[in-house]
PDB file of C-alpha atoms and ligand atoms in Angstrom:
ATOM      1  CA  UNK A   1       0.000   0.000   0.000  1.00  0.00           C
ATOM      2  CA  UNK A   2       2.828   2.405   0.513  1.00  0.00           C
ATOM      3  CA  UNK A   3       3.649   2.219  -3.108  1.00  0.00           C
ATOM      4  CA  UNK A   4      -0.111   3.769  -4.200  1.00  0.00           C
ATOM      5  CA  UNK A   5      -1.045   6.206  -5.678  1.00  0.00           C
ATOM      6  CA  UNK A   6      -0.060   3.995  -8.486  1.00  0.00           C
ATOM      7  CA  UNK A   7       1.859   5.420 -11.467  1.00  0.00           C
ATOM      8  CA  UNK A   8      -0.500   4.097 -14.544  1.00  0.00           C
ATOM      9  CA  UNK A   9      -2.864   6.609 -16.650  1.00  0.00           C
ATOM     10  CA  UNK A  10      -6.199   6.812 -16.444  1.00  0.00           C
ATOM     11  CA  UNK A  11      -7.751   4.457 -18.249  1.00  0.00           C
ATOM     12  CA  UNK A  12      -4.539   2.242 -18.848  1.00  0.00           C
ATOM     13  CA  UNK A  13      -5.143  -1.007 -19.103  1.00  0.00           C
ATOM     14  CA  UNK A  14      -2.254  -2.938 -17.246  1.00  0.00           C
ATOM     15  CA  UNK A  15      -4.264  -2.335 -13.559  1.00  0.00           C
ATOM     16  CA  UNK A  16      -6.640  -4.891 -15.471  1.00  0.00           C
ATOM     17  CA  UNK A  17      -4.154  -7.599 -16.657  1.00  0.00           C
ATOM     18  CA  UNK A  18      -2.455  -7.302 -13.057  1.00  0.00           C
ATOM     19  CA  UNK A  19      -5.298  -8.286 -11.294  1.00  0.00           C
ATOM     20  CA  UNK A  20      -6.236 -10.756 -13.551  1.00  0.00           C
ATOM     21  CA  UNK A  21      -2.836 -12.636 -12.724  1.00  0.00           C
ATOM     22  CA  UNK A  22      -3.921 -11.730  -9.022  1.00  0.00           C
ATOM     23  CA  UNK A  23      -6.735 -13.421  -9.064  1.00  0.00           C
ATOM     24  CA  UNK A  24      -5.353 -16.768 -10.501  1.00  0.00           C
ATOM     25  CA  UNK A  25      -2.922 -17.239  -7.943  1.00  0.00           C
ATOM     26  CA  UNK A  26      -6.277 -16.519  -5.617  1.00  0.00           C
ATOM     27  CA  UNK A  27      -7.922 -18.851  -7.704  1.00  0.00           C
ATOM     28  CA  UNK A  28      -5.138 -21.632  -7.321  1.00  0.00           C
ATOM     29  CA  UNK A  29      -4.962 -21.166  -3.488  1.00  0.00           C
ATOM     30  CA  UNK A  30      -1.080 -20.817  -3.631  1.00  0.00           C
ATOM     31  CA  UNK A  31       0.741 -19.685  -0.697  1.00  0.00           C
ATOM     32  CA  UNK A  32       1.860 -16.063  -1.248  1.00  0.00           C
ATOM     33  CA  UNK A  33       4.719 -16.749   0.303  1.00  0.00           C
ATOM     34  CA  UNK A  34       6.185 -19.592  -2.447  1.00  0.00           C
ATOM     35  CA  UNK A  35       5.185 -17.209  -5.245  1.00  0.00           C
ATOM     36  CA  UNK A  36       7.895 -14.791  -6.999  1.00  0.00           C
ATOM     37  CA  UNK A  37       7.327 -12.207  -9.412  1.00  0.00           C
ATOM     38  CA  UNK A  38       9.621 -10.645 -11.304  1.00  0.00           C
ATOM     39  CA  UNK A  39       9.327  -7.914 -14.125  1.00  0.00           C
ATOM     40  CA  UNK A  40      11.978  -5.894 -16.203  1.00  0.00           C
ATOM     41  CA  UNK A  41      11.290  -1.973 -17.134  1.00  0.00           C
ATOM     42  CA  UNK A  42       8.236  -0.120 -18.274  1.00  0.00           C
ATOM     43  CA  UNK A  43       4.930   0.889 -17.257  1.00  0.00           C
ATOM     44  CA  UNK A  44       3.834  -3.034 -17.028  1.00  0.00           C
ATOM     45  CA  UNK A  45       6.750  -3.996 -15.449  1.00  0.00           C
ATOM     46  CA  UNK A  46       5.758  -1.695 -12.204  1.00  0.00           C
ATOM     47  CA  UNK A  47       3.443  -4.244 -11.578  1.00  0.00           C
ATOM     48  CA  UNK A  48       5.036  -6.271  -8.916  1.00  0.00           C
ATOM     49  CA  UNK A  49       5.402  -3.114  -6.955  1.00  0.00           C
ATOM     50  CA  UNK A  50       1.969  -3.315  -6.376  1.00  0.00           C
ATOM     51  CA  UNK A  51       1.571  -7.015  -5.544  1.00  0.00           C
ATOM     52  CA  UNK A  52       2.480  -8.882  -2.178  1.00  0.00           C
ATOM     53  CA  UNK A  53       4.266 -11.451  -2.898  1.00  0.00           C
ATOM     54  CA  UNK A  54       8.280 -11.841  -3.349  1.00  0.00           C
ATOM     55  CA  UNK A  55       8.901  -9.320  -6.151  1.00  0.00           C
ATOM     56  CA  UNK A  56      11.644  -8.398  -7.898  1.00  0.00           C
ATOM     57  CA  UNK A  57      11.567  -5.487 -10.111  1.00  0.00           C
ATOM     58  CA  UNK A  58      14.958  -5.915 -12.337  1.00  0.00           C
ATOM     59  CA  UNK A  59      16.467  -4.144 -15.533  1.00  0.00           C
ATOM     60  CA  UNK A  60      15.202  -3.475 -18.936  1.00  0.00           C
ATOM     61  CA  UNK A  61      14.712  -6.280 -21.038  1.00  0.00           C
ATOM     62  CA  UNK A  62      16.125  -8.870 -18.323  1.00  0.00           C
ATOM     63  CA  UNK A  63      13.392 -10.095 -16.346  1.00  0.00           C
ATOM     64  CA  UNK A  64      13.481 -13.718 -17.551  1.00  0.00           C
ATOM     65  CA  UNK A  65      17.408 -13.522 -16.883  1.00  0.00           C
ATOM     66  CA  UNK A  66      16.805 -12.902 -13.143  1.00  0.00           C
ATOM     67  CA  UNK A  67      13.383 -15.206 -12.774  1.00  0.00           C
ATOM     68  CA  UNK A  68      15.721 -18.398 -14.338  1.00  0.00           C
ATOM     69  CA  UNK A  69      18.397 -17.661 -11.544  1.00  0.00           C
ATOM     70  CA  UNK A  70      15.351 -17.208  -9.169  1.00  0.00           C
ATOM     71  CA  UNK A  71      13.629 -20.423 -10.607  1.00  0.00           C
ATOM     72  CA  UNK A  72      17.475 -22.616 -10.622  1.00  0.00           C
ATOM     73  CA  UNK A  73      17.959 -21.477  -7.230  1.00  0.00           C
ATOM     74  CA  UNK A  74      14.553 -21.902  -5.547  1.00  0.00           C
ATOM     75  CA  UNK A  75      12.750 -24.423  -7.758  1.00  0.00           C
ATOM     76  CA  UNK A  76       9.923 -25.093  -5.503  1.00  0.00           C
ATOM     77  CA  UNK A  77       8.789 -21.234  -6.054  1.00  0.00           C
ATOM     78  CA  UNK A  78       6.137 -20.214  -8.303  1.00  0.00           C
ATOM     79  CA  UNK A  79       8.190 -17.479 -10.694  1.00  0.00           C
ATOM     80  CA  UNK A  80       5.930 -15.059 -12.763  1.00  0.00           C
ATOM     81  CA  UNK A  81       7.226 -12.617 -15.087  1.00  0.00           C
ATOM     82  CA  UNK A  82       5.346  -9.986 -15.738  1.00  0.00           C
ATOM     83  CA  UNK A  83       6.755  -7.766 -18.671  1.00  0.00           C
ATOM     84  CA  UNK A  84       6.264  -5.118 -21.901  1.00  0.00           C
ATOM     85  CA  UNK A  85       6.212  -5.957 -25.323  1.00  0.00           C
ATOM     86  CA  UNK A  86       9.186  -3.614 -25.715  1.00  0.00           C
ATOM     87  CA  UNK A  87      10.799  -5.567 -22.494  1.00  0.00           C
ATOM     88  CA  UNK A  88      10.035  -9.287 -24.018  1.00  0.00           C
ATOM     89  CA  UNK A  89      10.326  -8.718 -27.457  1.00  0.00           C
ATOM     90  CA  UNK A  90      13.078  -6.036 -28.298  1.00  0.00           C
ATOM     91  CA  UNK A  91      15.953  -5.602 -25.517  1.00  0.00           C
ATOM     92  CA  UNK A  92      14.583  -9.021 -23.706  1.00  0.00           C
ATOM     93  CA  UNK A  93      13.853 -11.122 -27.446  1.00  0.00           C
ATOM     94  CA  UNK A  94      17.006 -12.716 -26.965  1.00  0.00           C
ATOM     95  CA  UNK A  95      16.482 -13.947 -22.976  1.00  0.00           C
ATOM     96  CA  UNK A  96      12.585 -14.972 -23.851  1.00  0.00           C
ATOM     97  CA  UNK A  97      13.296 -17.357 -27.231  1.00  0.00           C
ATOM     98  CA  UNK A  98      16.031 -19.070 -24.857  1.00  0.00           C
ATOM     99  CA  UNK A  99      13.333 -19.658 -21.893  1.00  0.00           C
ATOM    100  CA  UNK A 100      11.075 -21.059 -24.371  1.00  0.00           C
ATOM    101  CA  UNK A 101      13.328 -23.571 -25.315  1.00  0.00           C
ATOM    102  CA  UNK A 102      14.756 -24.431 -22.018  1.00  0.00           C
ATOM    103  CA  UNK A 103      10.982 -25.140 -21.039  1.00  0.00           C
ATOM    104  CA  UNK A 104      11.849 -23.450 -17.740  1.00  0.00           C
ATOM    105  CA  UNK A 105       8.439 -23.455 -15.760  1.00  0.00           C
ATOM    106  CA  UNK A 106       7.994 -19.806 -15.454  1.00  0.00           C
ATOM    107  CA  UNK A 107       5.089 -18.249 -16.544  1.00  0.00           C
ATOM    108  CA  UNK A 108       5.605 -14.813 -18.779  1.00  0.00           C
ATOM    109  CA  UNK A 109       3.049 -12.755 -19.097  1.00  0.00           C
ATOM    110  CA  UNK A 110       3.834  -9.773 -21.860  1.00  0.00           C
ATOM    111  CA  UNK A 111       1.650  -6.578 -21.313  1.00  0.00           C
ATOM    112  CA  UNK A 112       1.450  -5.923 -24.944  1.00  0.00           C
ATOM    113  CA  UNK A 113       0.171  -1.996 -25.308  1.00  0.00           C
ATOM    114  CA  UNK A 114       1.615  -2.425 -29.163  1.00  0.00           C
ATOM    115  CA  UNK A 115       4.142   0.719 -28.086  1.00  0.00           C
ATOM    116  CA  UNK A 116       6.825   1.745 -25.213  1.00  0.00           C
ATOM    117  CA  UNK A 117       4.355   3.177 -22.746  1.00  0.00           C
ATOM    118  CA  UNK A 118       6.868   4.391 -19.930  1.00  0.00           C
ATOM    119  CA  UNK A 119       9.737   5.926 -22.187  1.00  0.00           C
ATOM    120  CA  UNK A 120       7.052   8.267 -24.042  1.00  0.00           C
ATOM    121  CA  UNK A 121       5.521   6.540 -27.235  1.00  0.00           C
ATOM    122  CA  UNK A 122       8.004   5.132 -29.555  1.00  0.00           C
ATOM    123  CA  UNK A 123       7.615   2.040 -31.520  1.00  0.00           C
ATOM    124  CA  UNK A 124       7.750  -1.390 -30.236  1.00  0.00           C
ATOM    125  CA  UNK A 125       8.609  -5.038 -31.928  1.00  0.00           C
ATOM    126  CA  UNK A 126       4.456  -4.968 -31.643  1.00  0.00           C
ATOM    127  CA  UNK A 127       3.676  -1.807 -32.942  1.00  0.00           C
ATOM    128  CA  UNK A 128       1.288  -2.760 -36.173  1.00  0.00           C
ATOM    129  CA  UNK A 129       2.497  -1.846 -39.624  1.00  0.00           C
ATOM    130  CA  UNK A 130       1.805   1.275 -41.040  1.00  0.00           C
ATOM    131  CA  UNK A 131       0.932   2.899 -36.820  1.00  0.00           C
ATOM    132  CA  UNK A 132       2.433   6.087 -35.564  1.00  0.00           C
ATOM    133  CA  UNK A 133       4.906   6.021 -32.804  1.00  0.00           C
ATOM    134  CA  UNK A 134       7.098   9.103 -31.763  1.00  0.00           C
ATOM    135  CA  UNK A 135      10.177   7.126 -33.549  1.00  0.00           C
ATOM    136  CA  UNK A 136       7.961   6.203 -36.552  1.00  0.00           C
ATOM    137  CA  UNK A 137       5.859   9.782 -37.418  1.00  0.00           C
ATOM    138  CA  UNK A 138       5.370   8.742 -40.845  1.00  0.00           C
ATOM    139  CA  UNK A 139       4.140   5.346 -40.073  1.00  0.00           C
ATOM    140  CA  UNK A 140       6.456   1.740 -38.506  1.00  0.00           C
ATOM    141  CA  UNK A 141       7.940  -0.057 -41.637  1.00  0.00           C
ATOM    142  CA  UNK A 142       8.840  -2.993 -39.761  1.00  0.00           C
ATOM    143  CA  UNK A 143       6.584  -5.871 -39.607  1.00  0.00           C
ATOM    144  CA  UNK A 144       5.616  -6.990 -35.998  1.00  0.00           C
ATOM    145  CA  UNK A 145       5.939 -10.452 -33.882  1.00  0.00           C
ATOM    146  CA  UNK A 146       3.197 -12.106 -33.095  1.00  0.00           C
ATOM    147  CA  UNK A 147       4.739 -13.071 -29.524  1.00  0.00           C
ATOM    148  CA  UNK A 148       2.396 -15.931 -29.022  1.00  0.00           C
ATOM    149  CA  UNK A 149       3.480 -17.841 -31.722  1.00  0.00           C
ATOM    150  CA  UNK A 150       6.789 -16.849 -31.667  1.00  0.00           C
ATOM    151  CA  UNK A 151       6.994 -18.250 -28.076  1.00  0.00           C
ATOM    152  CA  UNK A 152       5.887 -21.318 -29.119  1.00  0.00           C
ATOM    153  CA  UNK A 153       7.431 -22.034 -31.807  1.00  0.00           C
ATOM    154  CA  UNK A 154      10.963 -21.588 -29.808  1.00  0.00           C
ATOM    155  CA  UNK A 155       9.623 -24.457 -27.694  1.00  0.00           C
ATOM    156  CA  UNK A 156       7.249 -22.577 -24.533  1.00  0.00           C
ATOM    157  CA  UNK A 157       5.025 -25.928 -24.028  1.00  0.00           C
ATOM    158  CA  UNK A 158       1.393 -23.212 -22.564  1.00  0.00           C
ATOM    159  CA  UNK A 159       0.988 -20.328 -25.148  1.00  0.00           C
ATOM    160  CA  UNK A 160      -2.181 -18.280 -24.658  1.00  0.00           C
ATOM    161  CA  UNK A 161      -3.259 -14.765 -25.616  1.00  0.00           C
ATOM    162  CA  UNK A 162      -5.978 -13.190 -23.794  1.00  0.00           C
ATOM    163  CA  UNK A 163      -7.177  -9.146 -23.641  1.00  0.00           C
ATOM    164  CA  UNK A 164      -7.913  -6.319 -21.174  1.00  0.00           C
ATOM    165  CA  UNK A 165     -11.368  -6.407 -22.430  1.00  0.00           C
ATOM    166  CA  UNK A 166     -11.692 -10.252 -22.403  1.00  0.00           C
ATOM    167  CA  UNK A 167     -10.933 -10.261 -18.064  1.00  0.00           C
ATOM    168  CA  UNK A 168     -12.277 -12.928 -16.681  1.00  0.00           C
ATOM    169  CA  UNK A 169     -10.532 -15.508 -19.574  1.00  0.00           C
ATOM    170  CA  UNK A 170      -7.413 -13.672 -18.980  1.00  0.00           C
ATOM    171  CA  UNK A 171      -7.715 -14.866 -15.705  1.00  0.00           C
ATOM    172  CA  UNK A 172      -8.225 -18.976 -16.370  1.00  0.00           C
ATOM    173  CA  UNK A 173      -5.321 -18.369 -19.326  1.00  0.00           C
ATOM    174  CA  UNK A 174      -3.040 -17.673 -16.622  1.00  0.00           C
ATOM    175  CA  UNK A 175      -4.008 -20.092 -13.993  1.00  0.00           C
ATOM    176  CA  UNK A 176      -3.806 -22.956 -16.625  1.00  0.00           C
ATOM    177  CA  UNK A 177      -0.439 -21.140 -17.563  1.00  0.00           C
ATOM    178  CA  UNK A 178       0.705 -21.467 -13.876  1.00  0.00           C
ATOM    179  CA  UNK A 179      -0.552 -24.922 -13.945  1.00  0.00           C
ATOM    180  CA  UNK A 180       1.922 -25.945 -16.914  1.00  0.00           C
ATOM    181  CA  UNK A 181       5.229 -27.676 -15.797  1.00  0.00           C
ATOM    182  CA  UNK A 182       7.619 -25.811 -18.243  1.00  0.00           C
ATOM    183  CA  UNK A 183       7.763 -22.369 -20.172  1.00  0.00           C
ATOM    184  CA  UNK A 184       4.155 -20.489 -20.829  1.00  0.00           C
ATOM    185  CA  UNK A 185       3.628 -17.534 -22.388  1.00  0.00           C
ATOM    186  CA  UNK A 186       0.476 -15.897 -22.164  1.00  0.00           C
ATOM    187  CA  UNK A 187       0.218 -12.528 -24.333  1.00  0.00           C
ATOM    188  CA  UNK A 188      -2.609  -9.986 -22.542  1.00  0.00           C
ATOM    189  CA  UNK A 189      -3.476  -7.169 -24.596  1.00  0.00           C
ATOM    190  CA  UNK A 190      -3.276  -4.281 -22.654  1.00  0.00           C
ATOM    191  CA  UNK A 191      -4.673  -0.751 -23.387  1.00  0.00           C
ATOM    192  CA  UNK A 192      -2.519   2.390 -23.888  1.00  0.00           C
ATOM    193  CA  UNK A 193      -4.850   5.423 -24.109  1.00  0.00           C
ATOM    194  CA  UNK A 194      -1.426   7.686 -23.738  1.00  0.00           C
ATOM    195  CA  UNK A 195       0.832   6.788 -26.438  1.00  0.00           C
ATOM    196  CA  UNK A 196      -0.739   4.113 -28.675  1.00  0.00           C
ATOM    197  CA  UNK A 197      -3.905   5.428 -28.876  1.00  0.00           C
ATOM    198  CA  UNK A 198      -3.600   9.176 -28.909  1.00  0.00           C
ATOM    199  CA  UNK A 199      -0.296   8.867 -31.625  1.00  0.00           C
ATOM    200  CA  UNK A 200      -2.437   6.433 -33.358  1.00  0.00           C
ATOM    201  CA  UNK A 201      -6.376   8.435 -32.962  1.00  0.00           C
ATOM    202  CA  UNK A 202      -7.861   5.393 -31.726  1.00  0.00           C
ATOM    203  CA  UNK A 203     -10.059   7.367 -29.237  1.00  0.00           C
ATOM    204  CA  UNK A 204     -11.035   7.029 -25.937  1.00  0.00           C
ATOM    205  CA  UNK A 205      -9.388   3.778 -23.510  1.00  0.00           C
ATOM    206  CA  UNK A 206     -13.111   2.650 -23.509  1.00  0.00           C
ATOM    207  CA  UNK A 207     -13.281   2.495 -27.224  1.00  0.00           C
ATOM    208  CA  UNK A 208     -10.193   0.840 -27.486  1.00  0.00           C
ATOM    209  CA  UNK A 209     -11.319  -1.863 -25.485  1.00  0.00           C
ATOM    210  CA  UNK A 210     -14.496  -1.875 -27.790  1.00  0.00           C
ATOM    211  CA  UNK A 211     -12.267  -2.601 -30.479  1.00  0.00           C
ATOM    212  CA  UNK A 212     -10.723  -5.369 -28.194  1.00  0.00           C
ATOM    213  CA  UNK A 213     -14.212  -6.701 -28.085  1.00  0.00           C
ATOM    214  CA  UNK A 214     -15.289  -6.651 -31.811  1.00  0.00           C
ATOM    215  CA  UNK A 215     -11.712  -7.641 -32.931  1.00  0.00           C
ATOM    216  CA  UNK A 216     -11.057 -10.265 -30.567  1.00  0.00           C
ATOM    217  CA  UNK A 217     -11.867 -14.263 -32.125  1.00  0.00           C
ATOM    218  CA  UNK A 218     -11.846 -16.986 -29.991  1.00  0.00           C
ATOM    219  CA  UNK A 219      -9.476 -19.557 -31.397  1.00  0.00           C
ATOM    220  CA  UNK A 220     -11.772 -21.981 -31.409  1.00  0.00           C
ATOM    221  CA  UNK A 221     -14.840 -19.966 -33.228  1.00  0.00           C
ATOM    222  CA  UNK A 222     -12.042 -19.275 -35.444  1.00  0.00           C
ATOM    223  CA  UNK A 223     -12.028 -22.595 -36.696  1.00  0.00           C
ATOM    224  CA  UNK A 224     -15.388 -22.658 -38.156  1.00  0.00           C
ATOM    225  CA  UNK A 225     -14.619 -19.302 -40.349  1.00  0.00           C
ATOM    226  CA  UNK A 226     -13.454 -18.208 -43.484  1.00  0.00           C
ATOM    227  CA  UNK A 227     -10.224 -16.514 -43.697  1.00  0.00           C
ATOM    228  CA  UNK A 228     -12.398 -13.809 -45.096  1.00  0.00           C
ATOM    229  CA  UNK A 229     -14.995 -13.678 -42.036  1.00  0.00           C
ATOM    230  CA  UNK A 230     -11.168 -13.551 -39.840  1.00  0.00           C
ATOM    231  CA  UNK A 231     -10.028 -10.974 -42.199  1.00  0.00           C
ATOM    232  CA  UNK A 232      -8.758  -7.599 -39.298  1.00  0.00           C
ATOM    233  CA  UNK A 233      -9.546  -9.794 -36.755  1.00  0.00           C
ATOM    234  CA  UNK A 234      -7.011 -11.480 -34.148  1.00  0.00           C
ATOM    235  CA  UNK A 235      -7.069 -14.791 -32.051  1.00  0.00           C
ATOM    236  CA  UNK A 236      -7.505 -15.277 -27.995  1.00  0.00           C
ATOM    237  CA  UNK A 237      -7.924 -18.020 -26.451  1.00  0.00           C
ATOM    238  CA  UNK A 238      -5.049 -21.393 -25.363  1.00  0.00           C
ATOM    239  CA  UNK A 239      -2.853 -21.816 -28.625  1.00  0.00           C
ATOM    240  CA  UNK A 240      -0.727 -24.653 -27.792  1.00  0.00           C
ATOM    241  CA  UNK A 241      -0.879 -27.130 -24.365  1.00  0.00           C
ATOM    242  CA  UNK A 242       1.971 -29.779 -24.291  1.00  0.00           C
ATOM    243  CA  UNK A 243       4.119 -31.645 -22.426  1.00  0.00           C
ATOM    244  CA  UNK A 244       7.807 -31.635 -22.478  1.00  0.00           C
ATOM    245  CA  UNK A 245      11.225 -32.054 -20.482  1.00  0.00           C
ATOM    246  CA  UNK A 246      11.478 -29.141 -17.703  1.00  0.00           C
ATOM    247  CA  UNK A 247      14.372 -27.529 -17.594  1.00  0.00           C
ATOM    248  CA  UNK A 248      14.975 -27.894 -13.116  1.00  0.00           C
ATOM    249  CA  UNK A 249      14.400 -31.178 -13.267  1.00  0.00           C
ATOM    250  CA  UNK A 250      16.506 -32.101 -15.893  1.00  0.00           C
ATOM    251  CA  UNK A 251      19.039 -29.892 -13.646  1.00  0.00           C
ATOM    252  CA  UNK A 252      18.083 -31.484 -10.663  1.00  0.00           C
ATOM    253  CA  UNK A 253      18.787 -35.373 -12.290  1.00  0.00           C
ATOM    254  CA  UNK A 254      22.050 -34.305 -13.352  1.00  0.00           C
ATOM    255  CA  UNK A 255      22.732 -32.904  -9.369  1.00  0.00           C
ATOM    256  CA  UNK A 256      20.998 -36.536  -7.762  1.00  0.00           C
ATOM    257  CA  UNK A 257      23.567 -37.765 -10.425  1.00  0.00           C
ATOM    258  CA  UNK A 258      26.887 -36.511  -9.189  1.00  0.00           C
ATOM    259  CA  UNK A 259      25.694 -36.514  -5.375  1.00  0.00           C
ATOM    260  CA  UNK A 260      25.197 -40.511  -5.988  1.00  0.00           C
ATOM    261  CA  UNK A 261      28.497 -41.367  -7.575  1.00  0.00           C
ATOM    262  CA  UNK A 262      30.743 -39.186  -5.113  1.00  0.00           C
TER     263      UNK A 262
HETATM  264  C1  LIG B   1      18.924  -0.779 -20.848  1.00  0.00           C
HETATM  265  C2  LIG B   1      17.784   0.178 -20.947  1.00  0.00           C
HETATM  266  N1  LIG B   1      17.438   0.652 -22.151  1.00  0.00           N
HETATM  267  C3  LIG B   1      16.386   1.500 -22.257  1.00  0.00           C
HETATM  268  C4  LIG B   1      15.691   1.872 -21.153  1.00  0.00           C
HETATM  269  C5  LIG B   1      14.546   2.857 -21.283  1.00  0.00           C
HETATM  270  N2  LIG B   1      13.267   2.194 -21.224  1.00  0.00           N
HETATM  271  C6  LIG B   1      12.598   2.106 -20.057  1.00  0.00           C
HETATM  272  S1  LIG B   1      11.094   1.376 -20.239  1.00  0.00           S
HETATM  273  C7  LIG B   1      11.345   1.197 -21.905  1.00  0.00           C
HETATM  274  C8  LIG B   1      10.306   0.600 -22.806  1.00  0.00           C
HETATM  275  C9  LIG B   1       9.083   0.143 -22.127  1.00  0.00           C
HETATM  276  O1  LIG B   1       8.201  -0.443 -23.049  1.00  0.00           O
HETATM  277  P1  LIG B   1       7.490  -1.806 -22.748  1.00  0.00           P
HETATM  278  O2  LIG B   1       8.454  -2.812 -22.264  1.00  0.00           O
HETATM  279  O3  LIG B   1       6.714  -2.185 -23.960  1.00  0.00           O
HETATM  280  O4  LIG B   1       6.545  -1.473 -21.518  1.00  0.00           O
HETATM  281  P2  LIG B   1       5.368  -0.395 -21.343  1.00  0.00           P
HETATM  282  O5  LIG B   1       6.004   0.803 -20.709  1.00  0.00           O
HETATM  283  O6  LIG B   1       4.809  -0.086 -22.699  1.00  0.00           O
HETATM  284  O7  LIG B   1       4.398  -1.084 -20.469  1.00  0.00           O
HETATM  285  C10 LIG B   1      12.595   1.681 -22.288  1.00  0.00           C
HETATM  286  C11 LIG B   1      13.098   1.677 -23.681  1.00  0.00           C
HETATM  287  C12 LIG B   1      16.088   1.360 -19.909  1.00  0.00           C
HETATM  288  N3  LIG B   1      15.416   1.664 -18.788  1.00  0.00           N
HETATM  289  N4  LIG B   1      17.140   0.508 -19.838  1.00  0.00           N
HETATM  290  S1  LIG B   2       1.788   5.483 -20.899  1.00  0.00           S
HETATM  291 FE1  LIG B   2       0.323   3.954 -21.632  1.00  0.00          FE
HETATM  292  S2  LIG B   2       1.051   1.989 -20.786  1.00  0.00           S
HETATM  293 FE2  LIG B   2       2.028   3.641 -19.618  1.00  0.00          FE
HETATM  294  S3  LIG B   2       0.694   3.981 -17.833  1.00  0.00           S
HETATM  295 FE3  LIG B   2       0.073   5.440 -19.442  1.00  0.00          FE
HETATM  296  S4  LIG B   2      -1.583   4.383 -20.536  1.00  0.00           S
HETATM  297 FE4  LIG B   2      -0.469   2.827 -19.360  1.00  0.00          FE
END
């Protein structure tokens, strides 16, 4: 409580997506004390500061660096990442393919706001083609990740997205995320009435999450239509649900090794 007022906008959506993870660790009865969350730089990254629970609010870009030293260290805790766009997929692209495939069970959840938020508006590995950011006044040329699917197809074994808009999903996305022995990755798509939407004239935060609501397909509705009926749209829902090696206990079998032979 000594942290609030908080430091988000009005009508920011990251307040939303926080207590969404909130309320799937409430949901999943874990012990507060066993869960860690850790988060690099940025507006969604100040998350943690609001949460009690171990936190650990790191650099830019390096939040998965710290949570697998957290996770190696102290297996038995829950890590949670909670992270930008700009933080998972730019400075941190590097530190979140290699978690994937390590199948480390930490769950990442990427605040994606499509922009940097807390550095004033410039454009993010997110930031649609052809959108305004302060670096990109005449429109982004580059062509942005779809972090979902780029998560999983470096090897995360839970990959999810869910919305601001879509809440109450968001919040069973996560738990089944935290459920998941090894890397998941659940996008939420925040709301950024500051920078994205104001650079970009997509009105007010409440019709932006109006546009998360008509815009949003459920991946399985999706499968019954046309690529023309899915044409503008984008996909929520649970992507991809397997099972795989995880990365401490493969660790741990190597220690029980070593400790047995000496
Ligand atoms: C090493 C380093 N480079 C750059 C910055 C400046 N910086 C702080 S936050 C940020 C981007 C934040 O964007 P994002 O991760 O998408 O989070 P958001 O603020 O939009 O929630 C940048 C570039 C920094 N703090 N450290
Ligand atoms: S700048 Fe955008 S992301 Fe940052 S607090 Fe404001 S609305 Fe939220």
């Amino acid at each position: 409580m000594d942290k609030l007022p908080h430091i988000w906008c009005p009508g920011c959506g990251h307040g939303i997506l926080m207590r969404a993870i909130a309320k799937a660790i409430e949901n999943l009865g874990l012990d507060k004390d066993k869960v860690c969350i850790v988060s690099g730089i940025g507006c969604s990254s100040r998350a943690p500061g609001y949460m009690d629970f171990n936190t650990l609010h790191t650099t830019h870009g390096r939040a998965l660096a710290f949570a697998t030293g957290v996770k190696l260290a102290r297996p038995e805790l829950e890590v949670i990442v909670i992270t930008g766009d700009g933080d998972a997929a730019a400075i941190g692209g590097n530190h979140l393919i290699h978690a994937a495939r390590r199948n480390i069970n930490i769950t990442t959840i990427v605040f994606n706001n499509n922009i940097y938020g807390m550095t004033g508006g410039q454009y993010s590995p997110t930031t649609p083609t052809g959108d305004l950011g302060t670096t990109a006044p005449y429109g982004n040329i580059d062509r942005p990740f779809d972090i979902p699917k780029l998560a999983a197809s470096a090897g995360a074994t839970y990959v999810a997205r869910g919305t601001a808009y879509h809440a109450n999903q968001l919040v069973k996305l996560v738990e089944k995320g935290i459920q998941n022995k090894g890397f998941s990755l659940i996008e939420g798509v925040s709301v950024c009435p500051t920078y994205y939407g104001r650079k970009n004239k997509k009105g007010t935060a409440v019709d932006i999450m109006k546009w998360q609501r008509d815009h949003a397909v459920d991946i399985k509705v999706a499968e019954k239509l046309s690529s023309e009926q899915l044409e503008g749209k984008f996909l929520i829902g649970e992507f991809k649900n397997t099972t795989e090696p995880e990365y401490t206990e493969e660790y741990q079998k190597i220690i029980d090794r070593f400790i047995k032979e000496r």
